[in-house]
Amino acid sequence: AQTVTQSQPEMSVQEAETVTLSCTYDTSESDYYLFWYKQPPSRQMILVIRQEAYKQQNATENRFSVNFQKAAKSFSLKISDSQLGDAAMYFCAYRKSGNQFYFGTGTSLTVIP
Amino acid sequence: EPEVTQTPSHQVTQMGQEVILRCVPISNHLYFYWYRQILGQKVEFLVSFYNNEISEKSEIFDDQFSVERPDGSNFTLKIRSTKLEDSAMYFCASSGGIGQGHSGNTIYFGEGSWLTVV
């Protein structure tokens, strides 16, 4: 069974607009960690934002924020004021109490000038 | 900020040859990983390593793969007899323990080693 699901293979957004990338996950644990990674054309995996499941407050990093819905097992990423440099593949990831990380299949984001 | 470093950045090898990909994880991290990404596909887990032994491995990590931490700083992935389908970007990553705060619970990736098997 797929642990992390990203249902949007591709998304596009106008420059300066806001876009939301969706992610759902499957777990029976109560304590875990969630992440969004960005992979630009250089193919480096860059941490964008992280969320601890025990924290109710949604994480925010500058123009990036998440909507964490623990009961719904949903972890979406919102990018505000989109910039051309935001164009990349975005991967949602989940870490449970052990040392294993699980990644979704990714969402390719295009930013239209 | 500390980072994971990988060498080489790109290697071309003939089918059947042995390849060693090298990584230097972040120095105070405890868990080390290799992931693979075939062009245009998702990031796939290969193996995790903790306390000088493999803690988990995927179905991809068959007998032709091995990992080693030879000297306390390097972490290597060896592919004994490469196949065309081994062509991919190989990412090394490391993380700390859950109790090590944000650094501990996050996985940090190297820039990847792009392997082309011809």
mmCIF file of N, CA and C in Angstrom, chain A residues 29-87:
data_model
loop_
_atom_site.group_PDB
_atom_site.id
_atom_site.type_symbol
_atom_site.label_atom_id
_atom_site.label_comp_id
_atom_site.label_asym_id
_atom_site.label_seq_id
_atom_site.Cartn_x
_atom_site.Cartn_y
_atom_site.Cartn_z
ATOM 1 N N GLU A 29 0.251 5.532 13.333
ATOM 2 C CA GLU A 29 1.011 6.122 14.423
ATOM 3 C C GLU A 29 0.446 7.489 14.778
ATOM 4 N N SER A 30 0.725 7.928 15.993
ATOM 5 C CA SER A 30 0.267 9.240 16.423
ATOM 6 C C SER A 30 1.398 10.273 16.400
ATOM 7 N N ASP A 31 2.627 9.783 16.438
ATOM 8 C CA ASP A 31 3.771 10.687 16.454
ATOM 9 C C ASP A 31 4.634 10.421 15.227
ATOM 10 N N TYR A 32 4.769 11.423 14.387
ATOM 11 C CA TYR A 32 5.545 11.253 13.159
ATOM 12 C C TYR A 32 5.906 12.629 12.637
ATOM 13 N N TYR A 33 6.602 12.650 11.515
ATOM 14 C CA TYR A 33 7.082 13.901 10.942
ATOM 15 C C TYR A 33 6.749 13.926 9.451
ATOM 16 N N LEU A 34 6.470 15.107 8.977
ATOM 17 C CA LEU A 34 6.123 15.293 7.568
ATOM 18 C C LEU A 34 7.010 16.378 6.966
ATOM 19 N N PHE A 35 7.315 16.206 5.697
ATOM 20 C CA PHE A 35 8.243 17.110 5.030
ATOM 21 C C PHE A 35 7.785 17.378 3.600
ATOM 22 N N TRP A 36 8.193 18.522 3.102
ATOM 23 C CA TRP A 36 8.144 18.796 1.672
ATOM 24 C C TRP A 36 9.567 19.082 1.206
ATOM 25 N N TYR A 37 9.945 18.378 0.118
ATOM 26 C CA TYR A 37 11.248 18.590 -0.509
ATOM 27 C C TYR A 37 11.031 19.119 -1.916
ATOM 28 N N LYS A 38 11.941 19.970 -2.329
ATOM 29 C CA LYS A 38 11.913 20.546 -3.670
ATOM 30 C C LYS A 38 13.082 19.986 -4.460
ATOM 31 N N GLN A 39 12.814 19.592 -5.701
ATOM 32 C CA GLN A 39 13.877 19.109 -6.578
ATOM 33 C C GLN A 39 13.866 19.934 -7.857
ATOM 34 N N PRO A 40 14.742 20.932 -7.938
ATOM 35 C CA PRO A 40 14.821 21.749 -9.158
ATOM 36 C C PRO A 40 15.499 20.958 -10.278
ATOM 37 N N PRO A 41 15.649 21.560 -11.459
ATOM 38 C CA PRO A 41 16.309 20.854 -12.570
ATOM 39 C C PRO A 41 17.703 20.346 -12.239
ATOM 40 N N SER A 42 18.379 20.971 -11.296
ATOM 41 C CA SER A 42 19.699 20.477 -10.874
ATOM 42 C C SER A 42 19.602 19.114 -10.195
ATOM 43 N N ARG A 43 18.391 18.712 -9.827
ATOM 44 C CA ARG A 43 18.068 17.407 -9.234
ATOM 45 C C ARG A 43 18.500 17.261 -7.776
ATOM 46 N N GLN A 44 18.990 18.324 -7.184
ATOM 47 C CA GLN A 44 19.290 18.258 -5.760
ATOM 48 C C GLN A 44 17.993 18.247 -4.971
ATOM 49 N N MET A 45 17.951 17.500 -3.886
ATOM 50 C CA MET A 45 16.772 17.424 -3.014
ATOM 51 C C MET A 45 16.943 18.451 -1.904
ATOM 52 N N ILE A 46 16.068 19.425 -1.875
ATOM 53 C CA ILE A 46 16.186 20.544 -0.940
ATOM 54 C C ILE A 46 14.991 20.552 0.007
ATOM 55 N N LEU A 47 15.256 20.588 1.289
ATOM 56 C CA LEU A 47 14.181 20.643 2.277
ATOM 57 C C LEU A 47 13.470 21.995 2.180
ATOM 58 N N VAL A 48 12.151 21.961 2.067
ATOM 59 C CA VAL A 48 11.360 23.190 2.001
ATOM 60 C C VAL A 48 10.767 23.510 3.362
ATOM 61 N N ILE A 49 10.134 22.501 3.976
ATOM 62 C CA ILE A 49 9.413 22.747 5.209
ATOM 63 C C ILE A 49 9.158 21.422 5.903
ATOM 64 N N ARG A 50 9.041 21.449 7.222
ATOM 65 C CA ARG A 50 8.770 20.226 7.981
ATOM 66 C C ARG A 50 7.710 20.507 9.047
ATOM 67 N N GLN A 51 7.050 19.444 9.453
ATOM 68 C CA GLN A 51 5.956 19.558 10.430
ATOM 69 C C GLN A 51 6.025 18.367 11.373
ATOM 70 N N GLU A 52 5.994 18.636 12.662
ATOM 71 C CA GLU A 52 5.890 17.559 13.644
ATOM 72 C C GLU A 52 4.414 17.289 13.896
ATOM 73 N N ALA A 53 4.038 16.035 13.899
ATOM 74 C CA ALA A 53 2.618 15.688 14.012
ATOM 75 C C ALA A 53 2.016 16.111 15.346
ATOM 76 N N TYR A 54 2.847 16.211 16.399
ATOM 77 C CA TYR A 54 2.310 16.578 17.698
ATOM 78 C C TYR A 54 2.015 18.075 17.801
ATOM 79 N N LYS A 55 2.474 18.842 16.830
ATOM 80 C CA LYS A 55 2.221 20.290 16.844
ATOM 81 C C LYS A 55 0.947 20.604 16.044
ATOM 82 N N GLN A 56 0.030 21.295 16.673
ATOM 83 C CA GLN A 56 -1.205 21.661 15.979
ATOM 84 C C GLN A 56 -0.999 22.835 15.032
ATOM 85 N N GLN A 57 -0.039 23.681 15.369
ATOM 86 C CA GLN A 57 0.180 24.868 14.546
ATOM 87 C C GLN A 57 0.845 24.484 13.235
ATOM 88 N N ASN A 58 0.321 25.024 12.138
ATOM 89 C CA ASN A 58 0.894 24.750 10.828
ATOM 90 C C ASN A 58 2.245 25.431 10.671
ATOM 91 N N ALA A 59 3.200 24.700 10.112
ATOM 92 C CA ALA A 59 4.533 25.254 9.892
ATOM 93 C C ALA A 59 4.506 26.289 8.769
ATOM 94 N N THR A 60 5.382 27.276 8.920
ATOM 95 C CA THR A 60 5.514 28.332 7.911
ATOM 96 C C THR A 60 6.977 28.666 7.727
ATOM 97 N N GLU A 61 7.384 28.806 6.461
ATOM 98 C CA GLU A 61 8.742 29.240 6.126
ATOM 99 C C GLU A 61 8.633 30.246 5.002
ATOM 100 N N ASN A 62 8.634 31.528 5.389
ATOM 101 C CA ASN A 62 8.545 32.615 4.400
ATOM 102 C C ASN A 62 7.301 32.436 3.530
ATOM 103 N N ARG A 63 7.461 32.226 2.227
ATOM 104 C CA ARG A 63 6.310 32.114 1.324
ATOM 105 C C ARG A 63 5.678 30.721 1.325
ATOM 106 N N PHE A 64 6.275 29.805 2.057
ATOM 107 C CA PHE A 64 5.804 28.419 2.080
ATOM 108 C C PHE A 64 5.087 28.134 3.401
ATOM 109 N N SER A 65 3.929 27.548 3.314
ATOM 110 C CA SER A 65 3.210 27.145 4.512
ATOM 111 C C SER A 65 2.488 25.843 4.240
ATOM 112 N N VAL A 66 2.128 25.164 5.316
ATOM 113 C CA VAL A 66 1.416 23.904 5.161
ATOM 114 C C VAL A 66 0.050 23.996 5.812
ATOM 115 N N ASN A 67 -0.836 23.137 5.338
ATOM 116 C CA ASN A 67 -2.128 22.930 5.978
ATOM 117 C C ASN A 67 -2.140 21.476 6.435
ATOM 118 N N PHE A 68 -1.867 21.283 7.700
ATOM 119 C CA PHE A 68 -1.756 19.946 8.274
ATOM 120 C C PHE A 68 -3.073 19.578 8.930
ATOM 121 N N GLN A 69 -3.717 18.571 8.391
ATOM 122 C CA GLN A 69 -4.986 18.070 8.925
ATOM 123 C C GLN A 69 -4.742 16.642 9.405
ATOM 124 N N LYS A 70 -4.452 16.505 10.706
ATOM 125 C CA LYS A 70 -4.020 15.208 11.224
ATOM 126 C C LYS A 70 -5.114 14.148 11.094
ATOM 127 N N ALA A 71 -6.345 14.506 11.418
ATOM 128 C CA ALA A 71 -7.430 13.523 11.360
ATOM 129 C C ALA A 71 -7.658 13.043 9.934
ATOM 130 N N ALA A 72 -7.509 13.936 8.996
ATOM 131 C CA ALA A 72 -7.707 13.591 7.587
ATOM 132 C C ALA A 72 -6.444 13.034 6.953
ATOM 133 N N LYS A 73 -5.336 13.047 7.688
ATOM 134 C CA LYS A 73 -4.047 12.595 7.179
ATOM 135 C C LYS A 73 -3.701 13.315 5.878
ATOM 136 N N SER A 74 -3.779 14.623 5.981
ATOM 137 C CA SER A 74 -3.532 15.468 4.821
ATOM 138 C C SER A 74 -2.466 16.502 5.165
ATOM 139 N N PHE A 75 -1.608 16.789 4.209
ATOM 140 C CA PHE A 75 -0.461 17.674 4.462
ATOM 141 C C PHE A 75 -0.185 18.442 3.174
ATOM 142 N N SER A 76 -0.895 19.514 2.946
ATOM 143 C CA SER A 76 -0.734 20.250 1.696
ATOM 144 C C SER A 76 0.256 21.403 1.861
ATOM 145 N N LEU A 77 0.894 21.745 0.765
ATOM 146 C CA LEU A 77 1.885 22.821 0.735
ATOM 147 C C LEU A 77 1.318 23.994 -0.047
ATOM 148 N N LYS A 78 1.334 25.171 0.567
ATOM 149 C CA LYS A 78 0.900 26.380 -0.109
ATOM 150 C C LYS A 78 2.103 27.263 -0.394
ATOM 151 N N ILE A 79 2.215 27.654 -1.659
ATOM 152 C CA ILE A 79 3.290 28.561 -2.060
ATOM 153 C C ILE A 79 2.633 29.883 -2.438
ATOM 154 N N SER A 80 2.965 30.917 -1.712
ATOM 155 C CA SER A 80 2.394 32.243 -1.969
ATOM 156 C C SER A 80 3.364 33.068 -2.805
ATOM 157 N N ASP A 81 2.800 34.021 -3.570
ATOM 158 C CA ASP A 81 3.641 34.910 -4.366
ATOM 159 C C ASP A 81 4.658 34.090 -5.171
ATOM 160 N N SER A 82 4.176 33.162 -5.951
ATOM 161 C CA SER A 82 5.052 32.225 -6.672
ATOM 162 C C SER A 82 6.083 32.955 -7.527
ATOM 163 N N GLN A 83 7.276 32.412 -7.507
ATOM 164 C CA GLN A 83 8.376 32.976 -8.278
ATOM 165 C C GLN A 83 8.876 31.952 -9.286
ATOM 166 N N LEU A 84 9.540 32.449 -10.329
ATOM 167 C CA LEU A 84 10.035 31.545 -11.371
ATOM 168 C C LEU A 84 10.948 30.465 -10.786
ATOM 169 N N GLY A 85 11.691 30.836 -9.752
ATOM 170 C CA GLY A 85 12.602 29.885 -9.124
ATOM 171 C C GLY A 85 11.903 28.791 -8.334
ATOM 172 N N ASP A 86 10.599 28.906 -8.170
ATOM 173 C CA ASP A 86 9.852 27.857 -7.473
ATOM 174 C C ASP A 86 9.553 26.673 -8.386
ATOM 175 N N ALA A 87 9.769 26.836 -9.665
ATOM 176 C CA ALA A 87 9.503 25.756 -10.603
ATOM 177 C C ALA A 87 10.405 24.568 -10.285
#
